[in-house]
Coordinates of C-alpha atoms in Angstrom, one line a residue:
X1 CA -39.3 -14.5 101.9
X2 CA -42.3 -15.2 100.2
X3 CA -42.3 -13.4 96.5
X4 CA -45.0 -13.6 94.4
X5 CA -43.7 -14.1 90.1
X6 CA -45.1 -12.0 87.5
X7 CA -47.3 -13.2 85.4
X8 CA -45.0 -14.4 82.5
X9 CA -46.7 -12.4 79.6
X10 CA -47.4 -8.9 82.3
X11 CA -44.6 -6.4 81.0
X12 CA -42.7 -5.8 84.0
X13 CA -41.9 -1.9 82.9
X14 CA -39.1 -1.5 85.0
X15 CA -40.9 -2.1 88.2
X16 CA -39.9 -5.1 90.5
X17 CA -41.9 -7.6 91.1
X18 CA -42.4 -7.0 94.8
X19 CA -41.0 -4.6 97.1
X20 CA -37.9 -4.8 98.8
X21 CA -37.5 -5.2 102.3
X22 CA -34.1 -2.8 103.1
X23 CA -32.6 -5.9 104.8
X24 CA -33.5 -7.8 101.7
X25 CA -31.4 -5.2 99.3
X26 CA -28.8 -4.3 101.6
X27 CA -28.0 -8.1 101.8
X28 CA -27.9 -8.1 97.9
X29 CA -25.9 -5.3 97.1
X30 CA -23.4 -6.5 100.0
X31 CA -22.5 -10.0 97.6
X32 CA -22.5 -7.4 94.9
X33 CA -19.8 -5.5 96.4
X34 CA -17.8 -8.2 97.5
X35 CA -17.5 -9.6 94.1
X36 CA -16.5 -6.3 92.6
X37 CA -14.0 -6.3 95.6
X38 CA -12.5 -9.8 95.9
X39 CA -13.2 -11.4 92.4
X40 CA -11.0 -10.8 89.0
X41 CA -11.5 -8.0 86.3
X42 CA -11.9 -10.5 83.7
X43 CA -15.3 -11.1 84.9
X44 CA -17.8 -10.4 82.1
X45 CA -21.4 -11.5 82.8
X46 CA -21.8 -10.1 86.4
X47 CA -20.5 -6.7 85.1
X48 CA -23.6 -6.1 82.9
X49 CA -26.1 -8.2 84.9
X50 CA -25.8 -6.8 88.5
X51 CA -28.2 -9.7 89.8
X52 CA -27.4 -12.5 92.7
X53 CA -29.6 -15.5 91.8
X54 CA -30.6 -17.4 94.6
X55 CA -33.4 -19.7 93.1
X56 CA -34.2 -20.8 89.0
X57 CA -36.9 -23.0 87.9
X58 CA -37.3 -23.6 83.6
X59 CA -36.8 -19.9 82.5
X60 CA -37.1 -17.8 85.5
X61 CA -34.3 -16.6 88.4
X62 CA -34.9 -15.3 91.6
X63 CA -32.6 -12.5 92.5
X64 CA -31.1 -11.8 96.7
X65 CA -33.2 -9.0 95.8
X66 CA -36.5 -10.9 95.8
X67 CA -36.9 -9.9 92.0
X68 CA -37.9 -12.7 89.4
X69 CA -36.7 -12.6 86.0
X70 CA -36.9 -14.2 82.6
X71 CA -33.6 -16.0 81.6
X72 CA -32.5 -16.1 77.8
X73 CA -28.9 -16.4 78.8
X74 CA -29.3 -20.0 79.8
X75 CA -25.7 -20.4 81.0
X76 CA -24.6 -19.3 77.5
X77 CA -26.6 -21.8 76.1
X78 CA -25.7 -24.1 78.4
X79 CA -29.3 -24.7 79.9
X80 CA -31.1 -26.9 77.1
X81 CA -34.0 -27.7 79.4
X82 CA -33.9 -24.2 81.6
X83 CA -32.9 -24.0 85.6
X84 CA -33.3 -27.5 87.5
X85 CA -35.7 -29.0 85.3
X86 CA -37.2 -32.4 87.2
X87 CA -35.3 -35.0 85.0
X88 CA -32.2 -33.4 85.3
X89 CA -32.7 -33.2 89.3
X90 CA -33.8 -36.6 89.2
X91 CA -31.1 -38.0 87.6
X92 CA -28.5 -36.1 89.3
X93 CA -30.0 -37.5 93.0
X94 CA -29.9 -41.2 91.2
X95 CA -26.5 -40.9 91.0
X96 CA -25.9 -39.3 94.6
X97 CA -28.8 -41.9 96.2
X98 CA -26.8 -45.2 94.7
X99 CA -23.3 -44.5 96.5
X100 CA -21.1 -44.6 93.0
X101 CA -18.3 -43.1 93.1
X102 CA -18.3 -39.4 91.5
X103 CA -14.8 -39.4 90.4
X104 CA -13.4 -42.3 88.2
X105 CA -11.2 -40.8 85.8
X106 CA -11.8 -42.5 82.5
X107 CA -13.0 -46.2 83.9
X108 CA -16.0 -47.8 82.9
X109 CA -19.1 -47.3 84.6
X110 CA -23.0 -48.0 84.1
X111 CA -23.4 -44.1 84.4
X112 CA -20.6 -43.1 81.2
X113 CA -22.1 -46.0 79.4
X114 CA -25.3 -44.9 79.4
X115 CA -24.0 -41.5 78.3
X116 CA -22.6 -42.6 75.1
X117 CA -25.4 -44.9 74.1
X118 CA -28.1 -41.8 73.8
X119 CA -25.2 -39.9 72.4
X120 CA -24.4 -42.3 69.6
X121 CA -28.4 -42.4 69.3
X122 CA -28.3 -38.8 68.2
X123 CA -25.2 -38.2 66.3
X124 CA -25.8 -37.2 62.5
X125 CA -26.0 -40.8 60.1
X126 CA -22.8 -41.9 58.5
X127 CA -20.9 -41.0 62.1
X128 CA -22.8 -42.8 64.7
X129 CA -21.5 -46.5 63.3
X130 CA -18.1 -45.1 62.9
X131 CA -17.3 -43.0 65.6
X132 CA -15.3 -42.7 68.8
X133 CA -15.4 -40.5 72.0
X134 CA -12.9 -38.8 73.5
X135 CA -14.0 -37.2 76.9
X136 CA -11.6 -34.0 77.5
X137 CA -11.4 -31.7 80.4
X138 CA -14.9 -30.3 81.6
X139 CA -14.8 -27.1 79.0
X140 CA -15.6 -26.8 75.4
X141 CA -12.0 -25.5 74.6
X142 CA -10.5 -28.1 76.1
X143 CA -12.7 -30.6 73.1
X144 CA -11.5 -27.7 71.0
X145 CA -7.8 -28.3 71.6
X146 CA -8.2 -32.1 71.4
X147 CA -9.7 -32.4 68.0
X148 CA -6.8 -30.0 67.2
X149 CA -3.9 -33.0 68.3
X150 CA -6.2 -35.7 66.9
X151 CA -6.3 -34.1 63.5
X152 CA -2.9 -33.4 63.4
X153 CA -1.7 -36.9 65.0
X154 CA -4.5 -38.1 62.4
X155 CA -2.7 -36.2 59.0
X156 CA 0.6 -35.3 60.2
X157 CA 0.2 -31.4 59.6
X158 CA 0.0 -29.2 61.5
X159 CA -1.9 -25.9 60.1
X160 CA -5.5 -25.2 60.6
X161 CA -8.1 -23.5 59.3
X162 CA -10.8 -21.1 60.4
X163 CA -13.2 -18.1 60.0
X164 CA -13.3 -14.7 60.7
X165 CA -15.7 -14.3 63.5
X166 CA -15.3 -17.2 65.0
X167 CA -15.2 -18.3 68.5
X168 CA -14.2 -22.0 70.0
X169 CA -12.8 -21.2 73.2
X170 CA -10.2 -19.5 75.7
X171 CA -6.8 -21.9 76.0
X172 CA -4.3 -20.9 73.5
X173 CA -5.3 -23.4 70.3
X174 CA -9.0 -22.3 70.5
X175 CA -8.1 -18.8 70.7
X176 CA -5.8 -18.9 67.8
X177 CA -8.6 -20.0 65.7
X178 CA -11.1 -17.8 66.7
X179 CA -11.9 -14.2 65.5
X180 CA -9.8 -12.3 68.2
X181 CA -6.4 -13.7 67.9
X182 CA -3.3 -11.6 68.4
X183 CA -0.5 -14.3 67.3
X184 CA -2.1 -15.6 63.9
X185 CA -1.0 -19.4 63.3
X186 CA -4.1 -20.2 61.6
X187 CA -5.1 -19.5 58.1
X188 CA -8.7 -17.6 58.3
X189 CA -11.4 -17.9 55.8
X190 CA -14.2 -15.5 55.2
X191 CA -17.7 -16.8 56.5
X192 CA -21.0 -15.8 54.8
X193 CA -23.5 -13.6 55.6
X194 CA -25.9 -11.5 54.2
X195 CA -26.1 -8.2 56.3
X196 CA -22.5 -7.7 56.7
X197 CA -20.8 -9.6 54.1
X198 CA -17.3 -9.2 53.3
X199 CA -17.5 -9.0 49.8
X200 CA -20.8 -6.4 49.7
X201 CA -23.1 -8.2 47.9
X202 CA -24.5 -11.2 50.5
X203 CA -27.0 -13.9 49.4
X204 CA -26.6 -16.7 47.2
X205 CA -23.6 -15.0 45.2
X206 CA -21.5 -13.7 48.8
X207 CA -21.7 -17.4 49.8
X208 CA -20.4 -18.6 46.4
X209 CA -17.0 -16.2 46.6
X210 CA -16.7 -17.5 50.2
X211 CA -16.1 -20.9 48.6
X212 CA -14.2 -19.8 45.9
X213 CA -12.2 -17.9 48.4
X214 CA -11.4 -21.3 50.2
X215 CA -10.9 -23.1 47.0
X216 CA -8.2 -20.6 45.7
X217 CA -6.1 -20.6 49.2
X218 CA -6.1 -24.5 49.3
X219 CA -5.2 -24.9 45.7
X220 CA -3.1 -21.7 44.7
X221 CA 0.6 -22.9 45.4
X222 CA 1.6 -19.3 46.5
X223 CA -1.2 -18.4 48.8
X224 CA 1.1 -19.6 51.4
X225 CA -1.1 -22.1 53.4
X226 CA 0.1 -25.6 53.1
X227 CA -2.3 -28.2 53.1
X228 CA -3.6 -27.9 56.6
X229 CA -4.2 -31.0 59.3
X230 CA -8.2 -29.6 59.4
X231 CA -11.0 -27.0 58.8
X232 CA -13.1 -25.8 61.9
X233 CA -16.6 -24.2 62.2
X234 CA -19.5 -23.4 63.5
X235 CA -22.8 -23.6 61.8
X236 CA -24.2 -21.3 63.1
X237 CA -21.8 -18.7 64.2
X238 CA -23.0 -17.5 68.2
X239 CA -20.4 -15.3 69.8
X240 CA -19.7 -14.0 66.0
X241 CA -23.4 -12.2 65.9
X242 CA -25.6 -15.1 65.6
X243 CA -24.8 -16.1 61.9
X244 CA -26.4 -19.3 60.4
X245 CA -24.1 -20.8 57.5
X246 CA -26.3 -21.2 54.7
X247 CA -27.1 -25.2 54.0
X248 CA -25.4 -25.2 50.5
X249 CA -22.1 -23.5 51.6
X250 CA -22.0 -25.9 54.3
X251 CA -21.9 -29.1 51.7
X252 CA -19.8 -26.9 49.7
X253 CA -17.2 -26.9 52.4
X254 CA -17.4 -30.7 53.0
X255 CA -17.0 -31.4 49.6
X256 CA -13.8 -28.9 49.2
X257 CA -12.3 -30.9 52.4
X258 CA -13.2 -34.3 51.7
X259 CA -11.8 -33.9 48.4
X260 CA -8.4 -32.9 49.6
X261 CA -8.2 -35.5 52.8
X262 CA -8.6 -33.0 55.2
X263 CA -10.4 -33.6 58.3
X264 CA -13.8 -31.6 58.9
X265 CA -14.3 -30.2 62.6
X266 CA -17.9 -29.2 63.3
X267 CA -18.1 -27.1 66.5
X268 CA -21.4 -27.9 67.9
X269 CA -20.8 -26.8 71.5
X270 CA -23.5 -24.0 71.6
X271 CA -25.7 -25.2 68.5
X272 CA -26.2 -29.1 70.1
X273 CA -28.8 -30.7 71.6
X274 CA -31.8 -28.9 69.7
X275 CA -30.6 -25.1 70.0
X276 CA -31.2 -24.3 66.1
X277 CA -34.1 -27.0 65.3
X278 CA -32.3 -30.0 64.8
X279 CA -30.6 -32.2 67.5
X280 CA -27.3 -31.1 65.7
X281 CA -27.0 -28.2 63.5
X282 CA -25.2 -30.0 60.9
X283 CA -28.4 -32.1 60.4
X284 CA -29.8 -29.0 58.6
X285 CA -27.0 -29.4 55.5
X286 CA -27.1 -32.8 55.3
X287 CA -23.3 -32.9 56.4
X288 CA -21.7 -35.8 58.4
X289 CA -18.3 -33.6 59.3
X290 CA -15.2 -36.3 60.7
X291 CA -14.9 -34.5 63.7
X292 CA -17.3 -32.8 66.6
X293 CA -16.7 -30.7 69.2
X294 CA -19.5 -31.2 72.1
X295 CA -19.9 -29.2 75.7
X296 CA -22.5 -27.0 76.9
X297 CA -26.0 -28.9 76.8
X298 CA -25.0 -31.9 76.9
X299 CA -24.1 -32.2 80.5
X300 CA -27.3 -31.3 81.4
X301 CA -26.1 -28.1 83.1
X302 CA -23.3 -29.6 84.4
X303 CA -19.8 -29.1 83.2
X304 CA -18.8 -31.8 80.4
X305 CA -16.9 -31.8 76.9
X306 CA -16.4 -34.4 74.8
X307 CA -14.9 -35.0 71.1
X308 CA -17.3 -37.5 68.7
X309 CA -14.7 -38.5 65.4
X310 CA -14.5 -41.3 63.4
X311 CA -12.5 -44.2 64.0
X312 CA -10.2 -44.1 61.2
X313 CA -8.6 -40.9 62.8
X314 CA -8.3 -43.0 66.3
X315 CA -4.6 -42.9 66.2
X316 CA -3.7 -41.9 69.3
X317 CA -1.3 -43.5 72.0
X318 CA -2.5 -43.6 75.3
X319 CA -2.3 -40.6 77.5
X320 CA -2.3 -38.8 74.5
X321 CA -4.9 -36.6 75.7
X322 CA -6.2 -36.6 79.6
X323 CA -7.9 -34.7 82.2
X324 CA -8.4 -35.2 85.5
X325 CA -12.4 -34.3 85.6
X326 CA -13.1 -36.3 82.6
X327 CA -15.1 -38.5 84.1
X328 CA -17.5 -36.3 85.2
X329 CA -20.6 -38.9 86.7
X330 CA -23.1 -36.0 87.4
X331 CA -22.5 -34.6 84.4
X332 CA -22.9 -37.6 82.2
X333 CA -26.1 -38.5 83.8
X334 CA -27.6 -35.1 83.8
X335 CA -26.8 -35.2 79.9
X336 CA -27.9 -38.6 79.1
X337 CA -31.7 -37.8 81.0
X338 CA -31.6 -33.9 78.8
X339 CA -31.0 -35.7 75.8
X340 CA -33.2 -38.2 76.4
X341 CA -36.1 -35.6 77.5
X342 CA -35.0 -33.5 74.1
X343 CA -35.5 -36.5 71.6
X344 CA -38.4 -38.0 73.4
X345 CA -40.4 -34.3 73.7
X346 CA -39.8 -33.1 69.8
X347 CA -37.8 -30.2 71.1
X348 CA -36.0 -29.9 68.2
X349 CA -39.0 -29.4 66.3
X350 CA -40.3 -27.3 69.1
X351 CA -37.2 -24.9 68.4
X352 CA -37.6 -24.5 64.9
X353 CA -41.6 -24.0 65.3
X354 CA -41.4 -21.3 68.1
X355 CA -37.9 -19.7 67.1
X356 CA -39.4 -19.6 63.6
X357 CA -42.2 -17.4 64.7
X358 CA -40.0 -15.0 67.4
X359 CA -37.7 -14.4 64.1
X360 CA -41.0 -13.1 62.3
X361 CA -42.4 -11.1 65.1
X362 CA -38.9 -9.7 65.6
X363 CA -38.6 -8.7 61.7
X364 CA -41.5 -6.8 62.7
X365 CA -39.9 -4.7 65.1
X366 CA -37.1 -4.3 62.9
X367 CA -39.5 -2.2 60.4
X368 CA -40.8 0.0 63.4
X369 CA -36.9 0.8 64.8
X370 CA -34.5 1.5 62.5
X371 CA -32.2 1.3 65.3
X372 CA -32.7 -2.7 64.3
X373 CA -30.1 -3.0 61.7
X374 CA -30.7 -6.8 61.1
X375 CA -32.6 -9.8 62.9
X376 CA -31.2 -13.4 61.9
X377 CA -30.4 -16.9 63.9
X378 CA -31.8 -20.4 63.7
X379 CA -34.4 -22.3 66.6
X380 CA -33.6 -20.9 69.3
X381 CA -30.5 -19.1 68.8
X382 CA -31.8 -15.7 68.1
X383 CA -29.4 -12.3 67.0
X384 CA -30.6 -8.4 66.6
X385 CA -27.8 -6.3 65.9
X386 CA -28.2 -2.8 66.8
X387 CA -27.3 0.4 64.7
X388 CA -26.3 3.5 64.0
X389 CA -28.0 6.3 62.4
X390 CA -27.3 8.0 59.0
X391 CA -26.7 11.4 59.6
X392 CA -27.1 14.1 62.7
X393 CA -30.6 15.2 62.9
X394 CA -31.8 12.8 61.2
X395 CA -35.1 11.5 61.9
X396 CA -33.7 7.3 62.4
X397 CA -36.4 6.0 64.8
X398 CA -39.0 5.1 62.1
X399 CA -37.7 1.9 60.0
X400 CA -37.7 2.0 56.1
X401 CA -35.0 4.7 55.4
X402 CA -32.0 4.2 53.2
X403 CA -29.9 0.9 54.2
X404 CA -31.1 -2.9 54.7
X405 CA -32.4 -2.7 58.1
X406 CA -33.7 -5.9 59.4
X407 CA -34.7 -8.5 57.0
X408 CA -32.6 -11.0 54.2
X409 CA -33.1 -12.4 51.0
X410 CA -35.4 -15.5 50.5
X411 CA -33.0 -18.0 49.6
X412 CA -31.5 -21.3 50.8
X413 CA -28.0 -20.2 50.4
X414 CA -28.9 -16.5 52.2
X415 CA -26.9 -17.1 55.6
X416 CA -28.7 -14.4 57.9
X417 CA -32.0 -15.9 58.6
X418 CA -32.3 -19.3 58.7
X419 CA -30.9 -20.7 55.4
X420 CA -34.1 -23.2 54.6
X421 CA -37.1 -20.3 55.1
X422 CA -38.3 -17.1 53.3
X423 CA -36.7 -14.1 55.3
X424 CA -37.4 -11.6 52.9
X425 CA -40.7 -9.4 53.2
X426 CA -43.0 -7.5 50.6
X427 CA -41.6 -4.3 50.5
X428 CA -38.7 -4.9 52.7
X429 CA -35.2 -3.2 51.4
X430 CA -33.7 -7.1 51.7
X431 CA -36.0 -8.3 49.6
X432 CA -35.5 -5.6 46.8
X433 CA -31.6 -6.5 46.9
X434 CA -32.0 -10.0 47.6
X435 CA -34.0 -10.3 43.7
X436 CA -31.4 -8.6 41.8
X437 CA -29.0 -11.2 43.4
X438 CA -31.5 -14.2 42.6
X439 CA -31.6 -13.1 39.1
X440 CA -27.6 -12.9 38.2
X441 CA -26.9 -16.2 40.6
X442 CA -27.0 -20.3 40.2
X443 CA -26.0 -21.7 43.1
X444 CA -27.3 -25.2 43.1
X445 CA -29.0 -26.8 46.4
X446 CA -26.4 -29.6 46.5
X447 CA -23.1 -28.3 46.0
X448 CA -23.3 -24.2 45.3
X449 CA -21.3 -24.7 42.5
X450 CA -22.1 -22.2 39.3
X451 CA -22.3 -18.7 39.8
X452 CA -22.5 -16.3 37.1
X453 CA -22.6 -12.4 36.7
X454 CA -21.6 -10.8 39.6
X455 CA -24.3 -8.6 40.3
X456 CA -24.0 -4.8 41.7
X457 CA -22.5 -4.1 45.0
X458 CA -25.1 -3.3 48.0
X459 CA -25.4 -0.6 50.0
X460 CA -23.5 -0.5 53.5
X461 CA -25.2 -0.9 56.1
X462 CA -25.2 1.6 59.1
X463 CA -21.9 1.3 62.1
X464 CA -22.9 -1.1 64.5
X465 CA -23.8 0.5 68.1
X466 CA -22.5 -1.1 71.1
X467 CA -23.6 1.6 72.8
X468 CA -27.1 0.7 71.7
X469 CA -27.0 -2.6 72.5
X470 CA -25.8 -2.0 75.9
X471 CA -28.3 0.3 76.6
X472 CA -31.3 -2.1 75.4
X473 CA -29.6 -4.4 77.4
X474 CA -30.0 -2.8 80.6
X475 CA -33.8 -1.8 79.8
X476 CA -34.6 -5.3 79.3
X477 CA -33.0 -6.4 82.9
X478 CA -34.7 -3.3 84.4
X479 CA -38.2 -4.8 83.0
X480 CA -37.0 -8.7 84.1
X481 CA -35.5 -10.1 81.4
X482 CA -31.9 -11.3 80.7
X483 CA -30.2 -11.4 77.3
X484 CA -26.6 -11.6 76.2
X485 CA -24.5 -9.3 73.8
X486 CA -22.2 -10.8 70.9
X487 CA -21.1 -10.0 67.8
X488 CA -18.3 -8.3 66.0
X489 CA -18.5 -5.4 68.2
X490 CA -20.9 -6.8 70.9
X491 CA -23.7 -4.9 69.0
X492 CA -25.9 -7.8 69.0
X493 CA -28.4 -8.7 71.4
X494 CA -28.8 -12.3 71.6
X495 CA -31.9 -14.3 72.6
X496 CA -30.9 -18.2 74.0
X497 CA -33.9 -19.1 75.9
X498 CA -34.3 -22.8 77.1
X499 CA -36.0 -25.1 74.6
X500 CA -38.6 -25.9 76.9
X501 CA -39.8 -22.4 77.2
X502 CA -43.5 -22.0 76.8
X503 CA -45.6 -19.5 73.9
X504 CA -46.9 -17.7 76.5
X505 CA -43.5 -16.8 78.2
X506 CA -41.6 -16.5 74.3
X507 CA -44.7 -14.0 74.0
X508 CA -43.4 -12.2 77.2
X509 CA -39.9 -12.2 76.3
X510 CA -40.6 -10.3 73.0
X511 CA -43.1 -7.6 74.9
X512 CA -40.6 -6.8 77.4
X513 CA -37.7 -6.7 74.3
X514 CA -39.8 -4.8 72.4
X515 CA -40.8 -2.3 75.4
X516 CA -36.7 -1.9 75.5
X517 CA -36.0 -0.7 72.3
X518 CA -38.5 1.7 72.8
X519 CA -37.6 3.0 75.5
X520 CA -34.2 3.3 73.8
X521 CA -35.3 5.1 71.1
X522 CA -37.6 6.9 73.2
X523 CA -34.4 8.2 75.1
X524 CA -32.2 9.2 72.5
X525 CA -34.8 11.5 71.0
X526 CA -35.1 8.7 68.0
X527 CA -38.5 7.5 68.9
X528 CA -41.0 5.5 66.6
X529 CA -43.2 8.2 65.2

């Protein structure tokens, strides 16, 4: 059937694109009802996003339904240059056109080879000449529980440590270092941020007791963690509510393990390949961590994982760690030709540019709808956490009453926003609290060492509303647009929209957000104005 697209900055306001043909819909909502019938109840995605995609091309799906619609899931990131972009196609059918074989286990071949030399090309200086791969299993928790045995093979511990919020995976290791565990066998740290931070004051001087929080549990004898066999994290924290670790906290953290021999594991499985302006998010702190943990973009859409450490920890025997679909050819191929096309385009720079600017317009929004508690993230890895009002009655849909709603302080160290740009605006409640901070803190750009008064605690901010979030959710897929929830209480809406996405279509993607919140507000009697 022939279906024409909307035009990628026309609002789609609920309406689809074209009308539906009954045979058309009753073919659609058949799939849909056989995969509520036959599939498992731990499926997530399809529960909120009622859709059966039948064609993609860059950032647009084609429903069964005949409806078109404006994808800033991207396969959970996955999706560095959108749906079937023409290198990735082209490498994939160079593979299938030659006749080499598709499964090979861990043996040499032209294909893998060519994989590792554009990876090594892009890995962080001070790694690249001293590293070594390890390809794992085809899913990033599977990379996760390798660097776990290498480190501990590596050290001979056997404790870990982690951070509250944070997410590397389903198997049993990965879970027990992320922010959901039930059976706690991992020490967990607190990780900074500005809107919610754990010790109520956020900025420069929240990151510094982070670090002294680490500090203290690694060198008080009684805190009862024993020196552990390595630190994971994520720089910027995705599944956590879109979190960015501030640049300084980040060296702070590689000093503090470095200078007690314990290995540093950067999870990069959602923030490589360009996501947060740099080919890895490390790159913004100047970090070269021992360890990192690598899936998602990198196989070009396909499924691949793979650990990047330096040789020194390269004590394993063989078999220590295997996988049958290791060896993934397609995969390898389709990543080599996306990070190829992302180093040769600027995309990286392309992220920080464009994701840069959706922040700002966002922050904007944020003043108009209170119901926009906070908007943070880094590139193109984009959070706005939805809220709560104050008080019944109370007139919440205008921005600008009590609280923090929606911006951070202007400061490298402020975690929220983008740790290297001013986030703060004139007249904005974050920048009023962000000064007194600035003025009673010295955290210095190289190590954040040397903070002084501690300054006055900040207000709280409102409850986080799922309910919110859900709901803005399905407004935006009801006008053609998909986005993801996350965060502590799956308040946050999340924006991960291929790096190839154009201005035009980032401009279309904020209208039709934009046109969901209102309608949000609109609904709940909490309109703006």
């Amino acid at each position: 059937m022939a279906v024409t697209e909307t035009a990628p900055g026309e609002a789609m306001a609920g309406h689809t694109a074209v009308e539906e043909p009954s045979a058309t819909r009753s073919a659609h909502e058949g799939i849909l009802r056989r995969q509520s019938a036959r599939e498992s109840a731990a499926r997530t995605y399809a529960r909120a996003l009622p859709i059966v995609p039948v064609r993609a091309r860059g950032l647009t799906i084609e429903g069964a339904d005949g409806r078109r619609y404006l994808d800033c899931l991207s396969g959970a990131g996955t999706l560095a240059l959108g749906h079937n972009h023409p290198v990735v196609l082209e490498a994939i059918r160079k593979v299938l056109d030659s006749g080499a074989p598709l499964h090979v286990l861990d043996l040499a071949t032209p294909v893998k080879d060519a994989f590792i030399t554009e990876l090594f090309r892009t890995l962080p200086p001070g790694l690249a000449d001293h590293a070594r791969v390890q390809f794992c299993g085809p899913a990033g928790t599977d990379a996760v529980e390798a660097a776990f045995k290498l480190v501990r093979a590596a050290t001979g511990r056997n404790g870990m440590l982690a951070f509250a919020g944070a997410y590397h995976g389903m198997t049993s290791g990965a879970l027990e270092a992320s922010g959901d565990a039930f059976d706690v066998r991992v020490a967990r740290l607190p990780y900074p941020q500005d809107y919610r931070c754990p010790f109520g004051v956020g900025g420069p001087h929240g990151a510094e007791l982070a670090a002294r929080w680490t500090e203290s549990v690694l060198d008080d004898p009684k805190s009862g963690v024993p020196l552990p066999a390595g630190m994971i994290l994520e720089p910027v924290q995705g599944e956590g509510g879109v979190l960015p670790a501030p640049d300084a906290w980040m060296r702070r953290m590689r000093r503090i393990t470095a200078d007690r021999s314990i290995p540093l594991i950067a999870d990069e499985v959602q923030t490589g390949v360009g996501r947060t302006g740099a080919f890895w998010a490390v790159e913004h702190s100047g970090i070269t961590p021992d360890v990192m943990v690598l899936s998602k973009a990198i196989g070009g859409s396909l499924p691949l994982a793979v650990v990047v450490y330096r040789d020194d920890l390269d004590v394993w025997e063989p078999g220590a760690h295997a996988g049958t679909f290791r060896g993934n050819q397609l995969a390898m191929a389709a990543g080599t030709a996306t990070m190829a096309y992302v180093r040769e385009n600027g995309l990286t720079e392309r992220a920080a540019t464009l994701g840069a600017r959706m922040l700002d317009q966002l922050r904007g929004l944020s003043r108009e709808f209170s119901v926009i508690g906070d908007v943070r993230g880094r590139g193109l890895m984009i959070g706005v956490e939805m809220v709560e009002g104050e008080g019944e009655g109370e007139e919440w849909g205008v921005a600008g009453v009590a609280g923090r709603g929606g911006s951070n302080g202007p400061d490298e160290t402020g975690g929220s926003g983008g740790p290297d740009e001013d986030r703060g605006s004139a007249g904005s409640a974050g920048s009023a609290w962000s000064a007194g901070l600035l003025g009673s803190v010295g955290l210095s750009s190289d190590d954040g060492a040397g903070a002084v008064a501690m300054p006055g605690s900040l207000p709280s901010p409102r409850p986080a509303s799922p309910e919110l979030a859900v709901a803005v959710q399905r407004e935006c897929l009801r006008r053609g647009l998909i986005v993801e929830l996350g965060g502590r209480h799956a308040s946050v809406v999340r924006l991960l929209p291929p790096l190839t996405i154009t201005d035009e279509q980032a401009a279309a993607v904020l209208d039709r957000l934009a046109d969901a919140v209102a309608a949000v507000a609109r609904d709940r009697g909490r309109g703006a104005g």
